Amino acid sequence: MIVTTKQLFEQAYGKYALGAYNINNAEQTMGLFQGNMASKAPFIIQISKGARSYTNKLMLEGMIRAADQIFPDAVFAVHLDHGDEATCYDCIESGFYSSVMIDASHESFEENIAITKRVVEKAHAKGISVEAELGQLGGVEEDIAVDESNAHLTDPKQAAEFIEKSGCDSLACAIGTSHGAFKFSGGQGLHFEVVEAIQKLVPGYPLVLHGSSSVPQDEVERINKAGGALKGAKGVDPNQYLPAAKLGVCKINIDTDGRLVWTRVYREFFRDKPEVFDFRPIGKVFMEEYAKFIASRNELLGSAGHLNEVRAALK
Ligand code: G3H
Ligand code: 13P
Ligand code: ZN
């Protein structure tokens, strides 16, 4: 059952956060649904611009529609990750997405509000939720690279004004995380005081954390042992997910960790089975491992076990 992020956030606020997981192909899609069903969690599927053009945007839609049929008990939102204005309109027009992110965080404050407001008007007319972003994360997303030292934390007062003027349904805040596998390179940590201050100004309003992969060290070690070169890879402490959720963070974005699962599975497989050249045995291992990973994250996010209650509330 496809629902909006707004509907999911109303159920989760202050109790747990929804995992927002990016997908690119069929194996990830299957593993994602299996992991969420095994842990009985509602969830958010994220589709980036890069994912939409990797095979074809219709291929991704088709896979998600199929998964919805294969797993009829699943409850999830279909969300555009880091959209520009044109891509947001394309997703809104498609009639498939239940949620879009307009990321104009690199624009001036006023321009960010103006662009977000235009997207909100079009999306809300079709019952679609809108996430916006204020402040700048470090790291690389799509084709924009932001040096960590140039990343700007979200200003809580500006956040309150932005929410009121733009009408967005949720706001991604910069609190020290960055995209990718090499976080906190400047030695700085998570700025929970920013989230606390925003929650005080806009109580009940759903916040979003990007760049939240935990980059498990055992995964990095296994990748490096199997020929990888991910020296110094580091992520967010996943034990911080639930404390963040209690402060109004309703959506936690995890993409890089899934890529690490993929890299570890494939590197070890080809190292240990040089005689195999069939993609199905290894694809099956990946789906199982990714499903296990998703279930483990949902436990840490607190979303595990909430599926039945959310379905009953949203039916
Ligand atoms: O924020 C970026 C997400 O991890 C998506 O990555 O643009 O390479 O698909 P991508
Ligand atoms: P990670 O790179 O930490 O997985 O963040 C993903 C993200 O924020 C997608 O929008
Ligand atoms: Zn992001």
Coordinates of C-alpha atoms and ligand atoms in Angstrom, one line a residue:
M1 CA 0.0 0.0 0.0
I2 CA 1.5 3.3 -1.1
V3 CA 0.9 6.2 1.3
T4 CA 2.4 9.7 1.7
T5 CA 5.4 10.5 3.9
K6 CA 3.1 12.9 5.7
Q7 CA 0.8 10.1 6.7
L8 CA 3.7 8.0 7.9
F9 CA 5.1 10.9 9.9
E10 CA 1.8 11.5 11.7
Q11 CA 2.0 7.9 13.0
A12 CA 5.7 8.0 13.9
Y13 CA 6.3 11.5 15.4
G14 CA 8.2 11.5 18.6
K15 CA 8.2 7.7 18.8
Y16 CA 10.4 6.3 16.0
A17 CA 11.8 7.2 12.7
L18 CA 11.0 5.7 9.3
G19 CA 14.0 4.3 7.4
A20 CA 14.3 5.9 4.0
Y21 CA 16.2 3.6 1.7
N22 CA 17.4 4.3 -1.9
I23 CA 16.9 1.7 -4.6
N24 CA 18.3 1.3 -8.1
N25 CA 17.6 -2.3 -9.2
A26 CA 15.5 -5.4 -8.7
E27 CA 17.7 -7.1 -6.2
Q28 CA 17.7 -4.0 -3.9
T29 CA 14.0 -3.8 -4.3
M30 CA 13.4 -7.4 -3.3
G31 CA 15.8 -7.2 -0.4
L32 CA 14.2 -4.0 0.8
F33 CA 10.7 -5.4 0.8
Q34 CA 11.8 -8.7 2.4
G35 CA 13.7 -6.9 5.2
N36 CA 10.8 -4.6 6.0
M37 CA 8.3 -7.4 6.0
A38 CA 10.6 -9.6 8.2
S39 CA 10.9 -6.7 10.7
K40 CA 7.2 -5.6 10.3
A41 CA 8.1 -2.0 9.5
P42 CA 6.5 0.7 7.4
F43 CA 9.2 2.4 5.3
I44 CA 10.1 4.9 2.6
I45 CA 11.5 4.0 -0.8
Q46 CA 13.8 6.8 -2.1
I47 CA 14.5 7.3 -5.8
S48 CA 17.3 9.7 -6.8
K49 CA 17.7 11.4 -10.1
G50 CA 20.6 9.1 -10.8
A51 CA 18.5 6.0 -10.0
R52 CA 15.8 7.2 -12.4
S53 CA 18.2 7.4 -15.2
Y54 CA 20.3 4.3 -14.3
T55 CA 18.1 1.9 -16.2
N56 CA 14.9 3.8 -16.9
K57 CA 12.5 5.6 -14.5
L58 CA 9.7 3.4 -15.8
M59 CA 11.7 0.3 -14.9
L60 CA 11.9 1.4 -11.3
E61 CA 8.2 2.2 -11.2
G62 CA 7.4 -1.2 -12.6
M63 CA 9.6 -2.9 -10.0
I64 CA 7.9 -1.1 -7.2
R65 CA 4.4 -1.8 -8.5
A66 CA 5.4 -5.5 -8.8
A67 CA 6.8 -5.5 -5.2
D68 CA 3.6 -3.9 -4.0
Q69 CA 1.7 -6.9 -5.5
I70 CA 4.2 -9.5 -4.2
F71 CA 4.1 -8.1 -0.7
P72 CA 0.5 -6.9 -0.3
D73 CA 0.9 -6.2 3.4
A74 CA 3.7 -3.7 2.9
V75 CA 3.1 0.0 3.8
F76 CA 5.4 2.5 2.2
A77 CA 5.9 5.9 0.6
V78 CA 7.5 6.4 -2.8
H79 CA 9.7 9.5 -2.5
L80 CA 11.9 11.4 -4.9
D81 CA 15.3 12.0 -3.3
H82 CA 17.1 15.4 -3.8
G83 CA 14.9 16.5 -6.7
D84 CA 15.3 19.7 -8.7
E85 CA 12.2 21.7 -9.7
A86 CA 11.8 20.0 -13.1
T87 CA 12.2 16.5 -11.7
C88 CA 9.7 17.2 -8.9
Y89 CA 7.1 18.2 -11.5
D90 CA 7.9 15.1 -13.6
C91 CA 7.3 12.9 -10.5
I92 CA 4.2 14.8 -9.5
E93 CA 2.7 14.5 -13.0
S94 CA 3.6 10.8 -13.1
G95 CA 0.8 9.9 -10.7
F96 CA 3.1 7.3 -9.1
Y97 CA 5.2 9.2 -6.4
S98 CA 3.5 9.9 -3.1
S99 CA 6.2 12.3 -1.9
V100 CA 9.0 14.5 -3.4
M101 CA 12.0 16.3 -2.1
I102 CA 12.8 19.7 -3.6
D103 CA 16.4 20.4 -2.8
A104 CA 17.1 24.0 -3.3
S105 CA 19.4 24.2 -0.3
H106 CA 22.2 25.6 -2.5
E107 CA 20.1 28.6 -3.4
S108 CA 19.7 31.8 -1.2
F109 CA 17.2 31.6 1.6
E110 CA 14.6 33.6 -0.3
E111 CA 15.0 31.6 -3.5
N112 CA 14.9 28.3 -1.6
I113 CA 11.5 29.4 -0.2
A114 CA 10.2 30.6 -3.6
I115 CA 11.1 27.4 -5.4
T116 CA 9.8 25.1 -2.5
K117 CA 6.6 27.1 -2.4
R118 CA 6.0 26.5 -6.2
V119 CA 6.6 22.7 -5.8
V120 CA 4.4 22.6 -2.7
E121 CA 1.5 24.2 -4.6
K122 CA 1.7 21.7 -7.5
A123 CA 2.3 18.7 -5.2
H124 CA -0.5 19.5 -2.7
A125 CA -3.0 19.9 -5.5
K126 CA -2.4 16.1 -6.1
G127 CA -2.2 15.0 -2.5
I128 CA 1.6 14.6 -2.6
S129 CA 3.9 15.4 0.3
V130 CA 6.9 17.7 0.0
E131 CA 10.3 17.6 1.8
A132 CA 12.6 20.6 1.5
E133 CA 16.1 21.2 2.8
L134 CA 17.6 24.1 4.6
G135 CA 21.3 24.3 5.5
Q136 CA 24.0 22.3 3.6
L137 CA 25.4 18.9 4.3
G138 CA 29.0 18.0 3.4
G139 CA 29.9 15.3 0.9
V140 CA 28.7 14.4 -2.6
E141 CA 25.2 14.2 -3.8
E142 CA 24.4 13.8 -7.5
D143 CA 26.7 16.1 -9.3
I144 CA 27.2 18.7 -6.5
A145 CA 30.2 18.3 -4.1
V146 CA 30.2 20.2 -0.8
D147 CA 33.4 20.4 1.2
E148 CA 32.6 19.5 4.8
S149 CA 34.2 22.7 6.0
N150 CA 31.8 24.6 3.8
A151 CA 28.7 22.8 5.0
H152 CA 26.3 25.0 6.9
L153 CA 24.3 23.8 9.9
T154 CA 20.6 24.7 9.8
D155 CA 19.7 27.9 11.6
P156 CA 16.7 27.0 13.8
K157 CA 15.0 30.5 13.5
Q158 CA 15.4 30.4 9.8
A159 CA 14.0 26.8 9.8
A160 CA 10.8 28.0 11.5
E161 CA 10.4 30.9 9.1
F162 CA 11.1 28.6 6.1
I163 CA 8.5 26.1 7.1
E164 CA 5.8 28.8 7.6
K165 CA 6.5 30.6 4.3
S166 CA 7.1 27.6 2.0
G167 CA 4.4 25.3 3.3
C168 CA 6.6 22.2 3.1
D169 CA 5.5 19.0 4.9
S170 CA 8.9 18.1 6.3
L171 CA 12.3 19.7 6.5
A172 CA 15.8 18.1 6.1
C173 CA 18.2 19.8 8.5
A174 CA 22.0 19.9 8.3
I175 CA 23.3 18.9 11.8
G176 CA 26.8 17.7 10.9
T177 CA 26.2 14.6 8.8
S178 CA 27.4 14.2 5.2
H179 CA 26.6 11.9 2.3
G180 CA 28.8 9.0 1.5
A181 CA 31.2 6.7 3.4
F182 CA 33.6 9.2 4.8
K183 CA 31.7 11.3 7.3
F184 CA 33.0 13.6 10.1
S185 CA 36.4 14.0 8.4
G186 CA 36.7 17.4 10.2
G187 CA 36.3 15.6 13.5
Q188 CA 33.0 17.3 14.3
G189 CA 30.0 15.3 15.6
L190 CA 26.3 15.4 15.5
H191 CA 24.7 18.7 16.5
F192 CA 21.6 17.5 18.4
E193 CA 21.2 21.0 19.9
V194 CA 20.1 22.2 16.4
V195 CA 17.3 19.6 16.3
E196 CA 16.3 20.4 19.9
A197 CA 16.1 24.1 19.1
I198 CA 14.0 23.5 15.9
Q199 CA 11.6 21.2 17.8
K200 CA 11.1 23.9 20.4
L201 CA 10.2 26.4 17.7
V202 CA 7.9 24.1 15.7
P203 CA 6.8 21.3 18.0
G204 CA 5.1 18.4 16.2
Y205 CA 6.8 19.2 12.8
P206 CA 8.6 16.3 11.1
L207 CA 12.3 16.7 10.5
V208 CA 14.6 14.6 8.2
L209 CA 18.2 13.5 8.6
H210 CA 20.2 13.0 5.4
G211 CA 23.6 11.3 5.3
S212 CA 22.8 8.9 8.1
S213 CA 24.5 5.7 7.1
S214 CA 26.4 4.1 9.9
V215 CA 29.2 2.7 7.7
P216 CA 29.6 -0.5 9.9
Q217 CA 33.3 -1.0 10.6
D218 CA 33.1 -4.8 10.3
E219 CA 31.6 -4.3 6.8
V220 CA 34.5 -1.9 5.9
E221 CA 37.1 -4.4 7.2
R222 CA 35.6 -7.3 5.2
I223 CA 35.5 -5.1 2.0
N224 CA 39.1 -4.1 2.5
K225 CA 40.2 -7.7 3.2
A226 CA 38.5 -8.8 0.0
G227 CA 40.5 -6.3 -2.1
G228 CA 38.6 -3.0 -1.4
A229 CA 40.3 0.3 -0.6
L230 CA 38.0 2.1 1.8
K231 CA 40.5 3.4 4.3
G232 CA 39.1 5.7 7.0
A233 CA 35.5 5.1 6.1
K234 CA 33.3 6.3 9.0
G235 CA 29.5 6.9 9.6
V236 CA 26.9 8.0 12.1
D237 CA 26.5 6.1 15.4
P238 CA 23.2 4.1 14.7
N239 CA 22.4 4.3 18.4
Q240 CA 21.7 8.0 17.8
Y241 CA 18.7 7.2 15.5
L242 CA 16.2 6.7 18.3
P243 CA 17.3 9.7 20.4
A244 CA 16.9 11.8 17.2
A245 CA 13.4 10.3 16.6
K246 CA 12.4 11.4 20.1
L247 CA 13.3 15.0 19.1
G248 CA 11.0 14.9 16.0
V249 CA 13.2 13.4 13.4
C250 CA 10.7 11.2 11.5
K251 CA 12.8 10.1 8.5
I252 CA 16.4 8.9 8.4
N253 CA 18.1 8.5 5.0
I254 CA 20.3 5.4 4.5
D255 CA 21.9 4.7 1.1
T256 CA 25.6 4.3 1.4
D257 CA 25.3 1.3 3.9
G258 CA 23.3 -0.6 1.3
R259 CA 26.1 -0.1 -1.2
L260 CA 28.6 -1.4 1.4
V261 CA 26.5 -4.6 1.8
W262 CA 26.6 -5.0 -2.0
T263 CA 30.3 -4.4 -2.2
R264 CA 31.2 -6.8 0.6
V265 CA 28.9 -9.6 -0.7
Y266 CA 30.2 -9.3 -4.3
R267 CA 33.9 -8.9 -3.4
E268 CA 33.9 -11.9 -1.0
F269 CA 32.0 -14.0 -3.5
F270 CA 34.3 -13.4 -6.4
R271 CA 37.4 -13.8 -4.2
D272 CA 36.1 -17.2 -2.8
K273 CA 34.4 -18.6 -5.9
P274 CA 36.5 -17.6 -8.9
E275 CA 35.0 -20.4 -11.0
V276 CA 31.5 -19.1 -10.8
F277 CA 30.1 -16.8 -13.6
D278 CA 26.4 -17.0 -13.0
F279 CA 24.8 -13.8 -11.6
R280 CA 21.9 -15.6 -9.8
P281 CA 23.6 -17.4 -6.9
I282 CA 25.4 -14.1 -5.8
G283 CA 22.2 -12.0 -6.5
K284 CA 20.4 -14.3 -4.1
V285 CA 23.0 -13.9 -1.4
F286 CA 22.8 -10.1 -1.8
M287 CA 19.0 -10.0 -1.5
E288 CA 19.2 -12.1 1.7
E289 CA 22.1 -10.0 3.2
Y290 CA 20.4 -6.7 2.3
A291 CA 17.1 -7.9 3.8
K292 CA 18.9 -8.7 7.1
F293 CA 20.6 -5.3 7.0
I294 CA 17.3 -3.5 6.5
A295 CA 15.7 -5.4 9.4
S296 CA 18.6 -4.6 11.7
R297 CA 18.3 -0.8 10.8
N298 CA 14.5 -0.8 11.5
E299 CA 15.2 -2.2 15.0
L300 CA 17.6 0.7 15.6
L301 CA 15.2 3.3 14.1
G302 CA 12.4 1.9 16.3
S303 CA 10.1 1.4 13.2
A304 CA 10.3 -2.4 13.5
G305 CA 7.0 -3.9 14.7
H306 CA 4.8 -0.9 13.8
L307 CA 3.5 -2.2 10.5
N308 CA 0.2 -3.6 11.5
E309 CA -0.8 -0.6 13.6
V310 CA 0.2 1.8 10.8
R311 CA -1.8 -0.2 8.2
A312 CA -4.8 -0.2 10.4
A313 CA -4.6 3.6 11.0
L314 CA -4.1 4.4 7.3
K315 CA -6.6 2.0 5.6
Ligands
G3H1 O1 22.1 11.7 -1.5 C1 22.4 10.9 -2.4 C2 21.9 9.5 -2.3 O2 22.7 8.7 -1.6 C3 21.6 9.0 -3.7 O3 22.8 8.8 -4.4 O4 22.5 10.2 -6.4 O5 24.2 8.4 -6.4 O6 21.8 7.8 -6.4 P1 22.8 8.8 -6.0
13P2 P1 24.1 8.2 3.2 O1 25.1 8.5 2.2 O2 24.7 8.5 4.6 O3 23.6 6.9 3.1 O4 22.9 9.3 3.0 C1 21.9 9.0 2.1 C2 21.0 10.2 1.8 O5 21.0 11.2 2.6 C3 20.1 10.1 0.6 O6 19.4 11.3 0.4
ZN3 ZN 20.5 13.0 1.0

